[in-house]
Amino acid sequence: MRAACLLPLLAVGRALSQSVADDEQAISESLAHLAESVSTTIDGATVPTGEYITYTTTSYLTDQGSVVGSTAIEVTGTPGSNMIAANATTTTTSDTITVLMGGQTTITGNATNNATQTSAPTPSSTPVVNTQPCNGYTEFCNRKYSNITMVAAHNSPFVMKGNVAANQALDVLYQLDDGVRMLQFQTHLVDGTVYLCHTSCDLLNAGTLEDYLTTVTNWMRDHPYDVVTLLIGNYDYAAPGNFTGPIERSGLVDFVFTPPMVPMGLEDWPTLGSIILSGKRALVFMDYQANQTAYPWLMDEFSQIWETPFSPTNRDFPCNVQRPPGLADIDARERLYIANHNLNVEFNIANINLLIPNTALLNETNSDVGRGSLGWMADNCTTRWDRPPNFLLVDYYNVGNFNGSVFEVAAKMNNVTYDRNSCCGSLSAAPTLVFGTTMVAALLLLVGVQILASTF
């Protein structure tokens, strides 16, 4: 009787086990075929080893970079001071943005010019409410750029259903609409054109950098109160001049921010409001080979930002500095930092050695609570460094223990309230790779069957 009851469970277990085996074989055969067509070894499971820039003194920049129209925000005294109040009222007419600071200071700017300030004759005794939030929150308008936690899309362009190298389920327009404010991606230079490829363009090619930036630029034109950060992964260590063309032709040049100095310390960054009013709302960083003497607007990442361990496979998500290596604690505390929270598993076949997203654990990894969750990691980092991460780098941002859980974590770090009804792409847009969830389900069922069988 008991044996008869076990037969259906065992049959299901065998069927799932066979399905998993078939799925793994299909993926392996696909990657093996790919490996035959790739002339060089694909190794995405190692930490990049590019050169790191060290500045011994602070240099003050001008607007003489090669990208025409990129103008530095002028900073005098304490950067960001007296620029915009948290309770400011903001109105727009045509291309002009005007902010009224409770009757005390008026700041006007547009898409191409710096902000100017004039004093109002009579201060207002009644505070007013800002009707135009900065990056979604009125509270951010008077905060320094360095005092805000943002959700960052790891490998933002890599949206390709069924591809093991994909990192997102929803494209960049969904990402921006939902609240992602850092877009990170990997580039490859092929015959003079910059492409967006994951490890190899034979593995996943998301098109040209120019096309991607054109989409981002069009979104920014329609959203004048948003600051977007772009982090370029220069996989081939290409010369920085290769990136000027895509930025100019895409139109992003109209929005490129030039810092007033290099490197920018934690307290040197302007407020989000002043960046918005300047019209220069696209902050562009590059991990390797940046040259801010030649291109002041193309900011060197690691002289101004540090990162926790790259492509983590450890669910403990340690919050130590990995890049740049050897950075002293005292120096780390003067820079922005990225918390890498995109959990990976290593996949090896033929001459392919890849780290791919651990899709089986996404609900836990992107959760706001629990061991190994984004919320748990962010709390640990905040305790370790006495301030929250500036950027939370995640895969499949729309997946979590509830819709928008990654934004809930960022809101908690920012001490603001997140509207859970504002997000996201449907949970059904989670990755559908059977390599992960099906395998785990089958293993759990088989283990359950074995435990059940052992009790009889």
Short mmCIF file of C-alpha atoms in Angstrom, two decimals:
data_model
loop_
_atom_site.label_atom_id
_atom_site.label_comp_id
_atom_site.label_asym_id
_atom_site.label_seq_id
_atom_site.Cartn_x
_atom_site.Cartn_y
_atom_site.Cartn_z
CA MET A 1 0.00 0.00 0.00
CA ARG A 2 2.70 2.44 1.02
CA ALA A 3 4.91 1.32 -1.87
CA ALA A 4 1.97 1.87 -4.23
CA CYS A 5 1.58 5.43 -2.88
CA LEU A 6 5.23 6.11 -3.61
CA LEU A 7 5.04 5.00 -7.25
CA PRO A 8 3.45 8.22 -8.58
CA LEU A 9 5.96 10.37 -6.69
CA LEU A 10 8.87 8.29 -7.93
CA ALA A 11 7.53 8.48 -11.46
CA VAL A 12 7.29 12.28 -11.26
CA GLY A 13 10.77 12.46 -9.78
CA ARG A 14 12.19 10.34 -12.60
CA ALA A 15 10.36 12.46 -15.19
CA LEU A 16 11.69 15.69 -13.71
CA SER A 17 15.15 14.24 -13.41
CA GLN A 18 15.05 13.23 -17.08
CA SER A 19 13.74 16.69 -18.01
CA VAL A 20 16.57 18.34 -16.13
CA ALA A 21 19.10 16.05 -17.80
CA ASP A 22 17.63 16.85 -21.22
CA ASP A 23 17.67 20.59 -20.48
CA GLU A 24 21.25 20.50 -19.24
CA GLN A 25 22.30 18.50 -22.27
CA ALA A 26 20.60 20.97 -24.62
CA ILE A 27 22.32 23.92 -22.96
CA SER A 28 25.66 22.11 -22.93
CA GLU A 29 25.37 21.21 -26.61
CA SER A 30 24.46 24.79 -27.44
CA LEU A 31 27.46 26.15 -25.56
CA ALA A 32 29.74 23.46 -26.98
CA HIS A 33 28.69 24.47 -30.48
CA LEU A 34 29.36 28.07 -29.55
CA ALA A 35 32.76 27.16 -28.15
CA GLU A 36 33.76 25.66 -31.50
CA SER A 37 33.04 28.96 -33.24
CA VAL A 38 34.92 31.12 -30.74
CA SER A 39 38.56 31.57 -31.63
CA THR A 40 39.70 32.79 -28.22
CA THR A 41 39.05 31.55 -24.72
CA ILE A 42 36.01 33.12 -23.04
CA ASP A 43 36.81 33.64 -19.41
CA GLY A 44 34.26 35.70 -17.53
CA ALA A 45 34.90 34.12 -14.15
CA THR A 46 37.90 36.22 -13.19
CA VAL A 47 38.26 39.71 -11.78
CA PRO A 48 39.37 42.31 -14.38
CA THR A 49 43.03 43.25 -14.14
CA GLY A 50 43.17 46.64 -15.83
CA GLU A 51 45.37 49.46 -14.59
CA TYR A 52 44.08 51.73 -11.84
CA ILE A 53 44.61 55.48 -11.79
CA THR A 54 45.98 57.14 -8.67
CA TYR A 55 45.73 60.89 -8.09
CA THR A 56 48.08 62.42 -5.55
CA THR A 57 46.59 65.91 -5.93
CA THR A 58 43.24 67.38 -6.92
CA SER A 59 43.01 68.91 -10.39
CA TYR A 60 40.40 71.52 -11.27
CA LEU A 61 38.80 70.94 -14.63
CA THR A 62 37.47 73.22 -17.35
CA ASP A 63 34.97 72.56 -20.10
CA GLN A 64 37.64 71.96 -22.74
CA GLY A 65 36.94 68.26 -23.18
CA SER A 66 36.48 66.85 -26.67
CA VAL A 67 32.71 66.51 -26.31
CA VAL A 68 31.23 69.82 -27.39
CA GLY A 69 28.64 71.24 -25.04
CA SER A 70 29.80 69.35 -21.95
CA THR A 71 29.97 72.07 -19.31
CA ALA A 72 31.21 71.72 -15.76
CA ILE A 73 28.89 72.72 -12.95
CA GLU A 74 30.55 75.65 -11.22
CA VAL A 75 31.05 74.97 -7.53
CA THR A 76 32.07 77.66 -5.07
CA GLY A 77 32.38 77.29 -1.32
CA THR A 78 30.73 74.08 -0.20
CA PRO A 79 29.58 72.13 -3.27
CA GLY A 80 25.81 71.93 -3.43
CA SER A 81 25.13 74.52 -0.73
CA ASN A 82 22.31 77.03 -1.19
CA MET A 83 21.31 75.43 -4.44
CA ILE A 84 17.86 73.97 -3.84
CA ALA A 85 15.71 73.34 -0.80
CA ALA A 86 13.91 70.12 -0.02
CA ASN A 87 10.65 72.03 0.26
CA ALA A 88 11.14 73.95 -2.98
CA THR A 89 8.38 74.48 -5.52
CA THR A 90 9.43 73.70 -9.08
CA THR A 91 7.76 74.78 -12.28
CA THR A 92 8.73 74.42 -15.91
CA THR A 93 8.04 76.51 -18.97
CA SER A 94 9.28 75.33 -22.35
CA ASP A 95 12.88 74.14 -21.86
CA THR A 96 13.45 76.23 -18.74
CA ILE A 97 13.35 74.84 -15.21
CA THR A 98 12.76 77.26 -12.35
CA VAL A 99 12.99 76.37 -8.68
CA LEU A 100 11.71 78.62 -5.91
CA MET A 101 13.29 78.09 -2.50
CA GLY A 102 10.51 79.20 -0.18
CA GLY A 103 10.81 82.78 -1.47
CA GLN A 104 14.53 82.99 -0.69
CA THR A 105 16.37 81.95 -3.81
CA THR A 106 15.30 81.37 -7.38
CA ILE A 107 17.37 79.11 -9.60
CA THR A 108 16.76 78.84 -13.32
CA GLY A 109 18.41 76.47 -15.76
CA ASN A 110 17.78 74.65 -19.02
CA ALA A 111 19.03 71.72 -21.02
CA THR A 112 22.27 73.36 -22.11
CA ASN A 113 23.18 76.13 -19.67
CA ASN A 114 24.35 76.28 -16.09
CA ALA A 115 21.98 77.31 -13.34
CA THR A 116 21.89 80.93 -12.20
CA GLN A 117 20.73 82.27 -8.86
CA THR A 118 18.88 85.45 -7.89
CA SER A 119 17.62 86.53 -4.48
CA ALA A 120 13.94 87.13 -3.86
CA PRO A 121 13.06 90.43 -2.18
CA THR A 122 10.95 89.00 0.64
CA PRO A 123 11.47 85.58 2.25
CA SER A 124 8.37 83.45 2.52
CA SER A 125 7.20 82.63 6.05
CA THR A 126 5.14 79.65 4.87
CA PRO A 127 7.02 76.57 3.59
CA VAL A 128 5.74 75.19 0.32
CA VAL A 129 5.85 71.66 -1.07
CA ASN A 130 8.00 70.80 -4.05
CA THR A 131 5.76 69.46 -6.80
CA GLN A 132 8.61 68.23 -9.00
CA PRO A 133 10.65 65.46 -7.32
CA CYS A 134 14.29 64.85 -8.16
CA ASN A 135 14.82 61.23 -9.24
CA GLY A 136 11.36 60.46 -7.92
CA TYR A 137 11.64 62.04 -4.46
CA THR A 138 11.38 65.66 -3.34
CA GLU A 139 13.68 64.75 -0.45
CA PHE A 140 16.53 64.16 -2.91
CA CYS A 141 16.59 67.67 -4.39
CA ASN A 142 18.75 69.13 -1.64
CA ARG A 143 20.86 66.01 -1.06
CA LYS A 144 24.30 65.61 -2.51
CA TYR A 145 24.62 63.07 -5.31
CA SER A 146 26.93 61.18 -2.96
CA ASN A 147 24.23 60.94 -0.29
CA ILE A 148 21.71 58.88 -2.27
CA THR A 149 21.38 55.11 -2.75
CA MET A 150 20.37 54.10 -6.28
CA VAL A 151 19.33 50.80 -7.83
CA ALA A 152 21.77 49.85 -10.60
CA ALA A 153 21.00 47.43 -13.42
CA HIS A 154 23.90 45.04 -13.87
CA ASN A 155 24.57 44.61 -17.61
CA SER A 156 21.51 46.67 -18.38
CA PRO A 157 21.38 45.99 -22.17
CA PHE A 158 21.70 42.21 -21.89
CA VAL A 159 18.06 41.27 -22.26
CA MET A 160 17.79 38.08 -24.30
CA LYS A 161 15.27 35.42 -23.33
CA GLY A 162 16.76 31.95 -23.12
CA ASN A 163 20.37 33.13 -23.25
CA VAL A 164 22.43 32.00 -20.25
CA ALA A 165 24.48 35.20 -20.46
CA ALA A 166 21.46 37.53 -20.04
CA ASN A 167 21.24 39.63 -16.89
CA GLN A 168 17.92 41.44 -17.20
CA ALA A 169 14.40 40.50 -18.30
CA LEU A 170 13.16 44.02 -19.07
CA ASP A 171 14.79 46.51 -21.43
CA VAL A 172 16.31 49.86 -20.52
CA LEU A 173 13.08 51.85 -20.94
CA TYR A 174 11.35 49.64 -18.38
CA GLN A 175 14.40 49.96 -16.14
CA LEU A 176 14.35 53.75 -16.23
CA ASP A 177 10.58 53.99 -15.88
CA ASP A 178 10.66 51.71 -12.85
CA GLY A 179 13.35 53.73 -11.08
CA VAL A 180 16.75 52.28 -12.02
CA ARG A 181 19.17 55.21 -12.00
CA MET A 182 22.50 53.57 -12.75
CA LEU A 183 22.96 51.66 -16.00
CA GLN A 184 26.03 49.42 -16.06
CA PHE A 185 27.16 47.54 -19.14
CA GLN A 186 30.09 45.87 -20.87
CA THR A 187 31.48 47.11 -24.18
CA HIS A 188 33.62 45.54 -26.91
CA LEU A 189 35.41 47.31 -29.76
CA VAL A 190 34.88 45.43 -33.04
CA ASP A 191 36.28 46.87 -36.27
CA GLY A 192 36.09 50.41 -34.92
CA THR A 193 32.51 50.11 -33.60
CA VAL A 194 31.65 49.86 -29.91
CA TYR A 195 29.22 47.00 -29.25
CA LEU A 196 27.43 45.85 -26.12
CA CYS A 197 28.48 42.23 -25.65
CA HIS A 198 28.65 39.89 -22.69
CA THR A 199 32.18 38.47 -22.49
CA SER A 200 32.16 37.76 -26.24
CA CYS A 201 30.00 39.09 -29.07
CA ASP A 202 29.60 35.45 -30.14
CA LEU A 203 27.87 34.73 -26.85
CA LEU A 204 25.51 37.70 -26.47
CA ASN A 205 25.45 40.83 -28.66
CA ALA A 206 22.93 43.53 -27.67
CA GLY A 207 23.82 45.89 -30.52
CA THR A 208 25.83 49.08 -30.65
CA LEU A 209 26.56 51.45 -27.81
CA GLU A 210 25.27 54.31 -29.97
CA ASP A 211 21.82 52.75 -30.39
CA TYR A 212 21.55 52.02 -26.68
CA LEU A 213 22.60 55.55 -25.71
CA THR A 214 20.12 57.01 -28.20
CA THR A 215 17.31 55.21 -26.36
CA VAL A 216 18.59 56.48 -23.00
CA THR A 217 18.93 60.04 -24.35
CA ASN A 218 15.39 60.11 -25.69
CA TRP A 219 14.13 59.00 -22.28
CA MET A 220 16.13 61.73 -20.55
CA ARG A 221 14.69 64.39 -22.84
CA ASP A 222 11.23 63.34 -21.71
CA HIS A 223 12.21 63.31 -18.01
CA PRO A 224 13.89 66.63 -17.15
CA TYR A 225 13.97 66.01 -13.40
CA ASP A 226 16.01 62.81 -13.48
CA VAL A 227 19.74 62.21 -13.14
CA VAL A 228 21.05 59.04 -14.77
CA THR A 229 24.45 57.47 -14.10
CA LEU A 230 26.12 55.30 -16.74
CA LEU A 231 29.01 52.97 -15.92
CA ILE A 232 30.90 51.75 -18.98
CA GLY A 233 32.75 48.47 -18.65
CA ASN A 234 35.69 48.83 -21.03
CA TYR A 235 36.29 45.10 -21.48
CA ASP A 236 38.91 45.49 -24.22
CA TYR A 237 40.72 48.34 -22.45
CA ALA A 238 40.10 50.42 -25.57
CA ALA A 239 41.34 54.01 -25.82
CA PRO A 240 38.76 56.44 -24.39
CA GLY A 241 38.49 58.35 -27.66
CA ASN A 242 36.50 55.43 -29.08
CA PHE A 243 33.55 56.44 -26.88
CA THR A 244 33.21 60.08 -27.93
CA GLY A 245 31.51 59.27 -31.25
CA PRO A 246 28.64 57.20 -29.80
CA ILE A 247 28.05 59.82 -27.10
CA GLU A 248 27.95 62.67 -29.61
CA ARG A 249 25.86 60.94 -32.27
CA SER A 250 23.35 59.57 -29.74
CA GLY A 251 22.66 63.07 -28.44
CA LEU A 252 23.79 62.19 -24.92
CA VAL A 253 26.38 64.94 -25.33
CA ASP A 254 23.60 67.44 -24.52
CA PHE A 255 23.36 66.00 -21.02
CA VAL A 256 26.92 64.97 -20.14
CA PHE A 257 28.08 66.17 -16.73
CA THR A 258 31.63 67.40 -16.22
CA PRO A 259 32.85 67.45 -12.62
CA PRO A 260 34.58 70.61 -11.40
CA MET A 261 37.57 68.64 -10.17
CA VAL A 262 39.26 65.24 -10.32
CA PRO A 263 39.05 63.17 -8.28
CA MET A 264 35.73 64.08 -6.68
CA GLY A 265 35.68 63.38 -2.95
CA LEU A 266 32.53 62.30 -1.16
CA GLU A 267 31.66 65.85 -0.10
CA ASP A 268 32.59 67.44 -3.43
CA TRP A 269 29.52 66.28 -5.32
CA PRO A 270 26.76 68.85 -5.99
CA THR A 271 23.19 68.32 -4.90
CA LEU A 272 20.86 66.42 -7.17
CA GLY A 273 18.81 69.57 -7.62
CA SER A 274 21.75 71.61 -8.86
CA ILE A 275 22.73 68.87 -11.29
CA ILE A 276 19.18 68.84 -12.67
CA LEU A 277 19.09 72.61 -13.00
CA SER A 278 22.38 72.62 -14.87
CA GLY A 279 20.87 70.42 -17.55
CA LYS A 280 23.92 68.15 -17.34
CA ARG A 281 22.13 65.12 -15.91
CA ALA A 282 24.10 62.18 -17.37
CA LEU A 283 27.08 61.17 -15.22
CA VAL A 284 29.35 58.89 -17.22
CA PHE A 285 31.99 56.70 -15.57
CA MET A 286 34.37 54.18 -17.16
CA ASP A 287 36.16 51.44 -15.26
CA TYR A 288 39.46 51.29 -17.17
CA GLN A 289 41.47 53.62 -19.44
CA ALA A 290 39.57 56.81 -18.60
CA ASN A 291 41.63 59.96 -19.22
CA GLN A 292 40.03 62.99 -17.58
CA THR A 293 42.82 65.27 -18.76
CA ALA A 294 41.72 64.64 -22.34
CA TYR A 295 38.04 63.90 -21.60
CA PRO A 296 37.01 65.56 -18.31
CA TRP A 297 33.41 64.30 -18.65
CA LEU A 298 34.42 60.62 -18.94
CA MET A 299 35.03 60.02 -15.26
CA ASP A 300 37.47 57.41 -14.02
CA GLU A 301 35.47 55.00 -11.88
CA PHE A 302 38.02 53.68 -9.45
CA SER A 303 39.54 56.99 -8.40
CA GLN A 304 36.06 58.06 -7.28
CA ILE A 305 34.14 54.80 -6.69
CA TRP A 306 35.13 51.49 -5.14
CA GLU A 307 33.39 48.13 -5.44
CA THR A 308 32.66 45.14 -3.25
CA PRO A 309 33.71 41.71 -4.65
CA PHE A 310 33.13 41.40 -8.40
CA SER A 311 30.53 38.94 -9.78
CA PRO A 312 29.97 37.35 -6.36
CA THR A 313 29.29 33.66 -5.90
CA ASN A 314 29.28 33.92 -2.10
CA ARG A 315 25.82 34.43 -0.59
CA ASP A 316 27.43 36.18 2.36
CA PHE A 317 28.16 39.14 0.04
CA PRO A 318 31.13 40.51 1.99
CA CYS A 319 31.30 44.30 2.03
CA ASN A 320 35.05 44.65 1.75
CA VAL A 321 36.84 46.65 -0.96
CA GLN A 322 37.96 44.51 -3.89
CA ARG A 323 38.50 47.11 -6.62
CA PRO A 324 40.65 49.10 -6.62
CA PRO A 325 42.88 46.65 -4.75
CA GLY A 326 44.73 47.81 -1.67
CA LEU A 327 42.52 50.83 -1.03
CA ALA A 328 42.91 51.97 2.57
CA ASP A 329 39.80 52.32 4.74
CA ILE A 330 40.39 56.03 5.21
CA ASP A 331 40.42 56.55 1.44
CA ALA A 332 37.42 54.28 0.86
CA ARG A 333 35.38 56.45 3.21
CA GLU A 334 35.98 59.43 0.90
CA ARG A 335 34.54 57.74 -2.20
CA LEU A 336 31.23 56.52 -3.55
CA TYR A 337 30.81 52.76 -3.50
CA ILE A 338 29.02 50.03 -5.43
CA ALA A 339 27.64 46.97 -3.67
CA ASN A 340 27.78 44.11 -6.18
CA HIS A 341 24.73 42.00 -5.37
CA ASN A 342 24.32 39.92 -8.50
CA LEU A 343 24.71 36.31 -7.36
CA ASN A 344 26.41 34.02 -9.88
CA VAL A 345 27.20 30.37 -10.51
CA GLU A 346 30.23 29.24 -12.48
CA PHE A 347 29.68 27.33 -15.71
CA ASN A 348 32.52 25.53 -17.47
CA ILE A 349 32.47 23.79 -20.83
CA ALA A 350 35.11 23.44 -23.54
CA ASN A 351 36.99 26.77 -23.61
CA ILE A 352 34.14 28.70 -22.01
CA ASN A 353 34.42 29.64 -18.37
CA LEU A 354 31.45 31.81 -17.42
CA LEU A 355 29.78 33.30 -14.41
CA ILE A 356 26.04 33.32 -15.08
CA PRO A 357 23.19 34.66 -12.91
CA ASN A 358 21.96 32.27 -10.24
CA THR A 359 18.34 32.54 -11.35
CA ALA A 360 17.19 29.81 -8.95
CA LEU A 361 17.79 32.12 -5.96
CA LEU A 362 16.65 35.44 -7.43
CA ASN A 363 13.62 35.76 -5.14
CA GLU A 364 15.92 35.53 -2.14
CA THR A 365 18.86 37.48 -3.54
CA ASN A 366 16.71 40.46 -4.54
CA SER A 367 14.57 40.29 -1.40
CA ASP A 368 14.41 43.09 1.15
CA VAL A 369 14.88 40.71 4.10
CA GLY A 370 16.64 37.46 4.96
CA ARG A 371 20.17 36.09 4.82
CA GLY A 372 21.79 36.70 1.46
CA SER A 373 19.14 39.27 0.52
CA LEU A 374 19.77 42.74 -0.87
CA GLY A 375 18.31 44.29 2.27
CA TRP A 376 20.51 42.15 4.51
CA MET A 377 23.63 43.04 2.53
CA ALA A 378 22.80 46.76 2.45
CA ASP A 379 22.36 46.79 6.23
CA ASN A 380 25.69 45.00 6.69
CA CYS A 381 27.47 47.47 4.41
CA THR A 382 25.87 50.41 6.19
CA THR A 383 27.13 49.08 9.52
CA ARG A 384 30.60 48.39 8.11
CA TRP A 385 31.09 51.82 6.49
CA ASP A 386 28.76 54.03 8.55
CA ARG A 387 26.82 54.92 5.41
CA PRO A 388 24.73 53.01 2.87
CA PRO A 389 26.01 51.92 -0.54
CA ASN A 390 25.56 54.49 -3.28
CA PHE A 391 24.69 51.88 -5.88
CA LEU A 392 22.98 48.49 -5.48
CA LEU A 393 24.03 46.46 -8.54
CA VAL A 394 21.51 43.70 -9.26
CA ASP A 395 20.46 41.20 -11.92
CA TYR A 396 16.80 40.89 -12.98
CA TYR A 397 15.82 43.91 -10.91
CA ASN A 398 12.10 43.22 -11.40
CA VAL A 399 12.26 39.88 -9.56
CA GLY A 400 12.20 39.60 -5.78
CA ASN A 401 10.08 38.51 -2.85
CA PHE A 402 7.59 41.11 -4.07
CA ASN A 403 7.37 43.41 -7.08
CA GLY A 404 9.87 46.19 -6.52
CA SER A 405 11.72 44.72 -3.55
CA VAL A 406 15.07 46.14 -4.72
CA PHE A 407 13.57 49.65 -4.75
CA GLU A 408 12.16 49.08 -1.27
CA VAL A 409 15.71 48.42 -0.08
CA ALA A 410 17.01 51.59 -1.73
CA ALA A 411 14.17 53.61 -0.19
CA LYS A 412 15.03 52.26 3.26
CA MET A 413 18.66 53.28 2.76
CA ASN A 414 17.47 56.75 1.70
CA ASN A 415 14.97 57.04 4.56
CA VAL A 416 12.10 57.68 2.16
CA THR A 417 8.83 55.84 1.48
CA TYR A 418 8.60 53.60 -1.58
CA ASP A 419 5.30 53.18 -3.41
CA ARG A 420 5.03 49.45 -4.10
CA ASN A 421 2.36 50.11 -6.70
CA SER A 422 4.86 51.96 -8.90
CA CYS A 423 6.75 48.89 -10.05
CA CYS A 424 7.60 46.82 -11.99
CA GLY A 425 7.54 44.80 -15.11
CA SER A 426 5.48 41.71 -14.35
CA LEU A 427 6.97 39.00 -12.16
CA SER A 428 6.19 36.74 -15.10
CA ALA A 429 9.06 38.49 -16.83
CA ALA A 430 11.47 36.56 -14.63
CA PRO A 431 14.14 34.54 -16.46
CA THR A 432 12.77 31.34 -17.92
CA LEU A 433 16.00 29.37 -18.14
CA VAL A 434 15.30 25.83 -17.01
CA PHE A 435 18.94 25.66 -16.02
CA GLY A 436 18.35 26.66 -12.42
CA THR A 437 14.77 26.57 -11.18
CA THR A 438 13.80 23.25 -12.77
CA MET A 439 16.98 21.62 -11.57
CA VAL A 440 16.42 22.78 -8.00
CA ALA A 441 12.77 21.71 -8.06
CA ALA A 442 13.69 18.26 -9.31
CA LEU A 443 16.42 17.83 -6.75
CA LEU A 444 14.12 18.93 -3.94
CA LEU A 445 11.44 16.52 -5.09
CA LEU A 446 13.89 13.63 -5.39
CA VAL A 447 15.31 14.37 -1.96
CA GLY A 448 11.77 14.54 -0.60
CA VAL A 449 10.92 11.18 -2.18
CA GLN A 450 14.05 9.62 -0.73
CA ILE A 451 13.23 10.95 2.74
CA LEU A 452 9.66 9.74 2.43
CA ALA A 453 10.76 6.32 1.23
CA SER A 454 13.19 5.98 4.15
CA THR A 455 10.34 6.36 6.63
CA PHE A 456 8.54 3.25 5.39
#
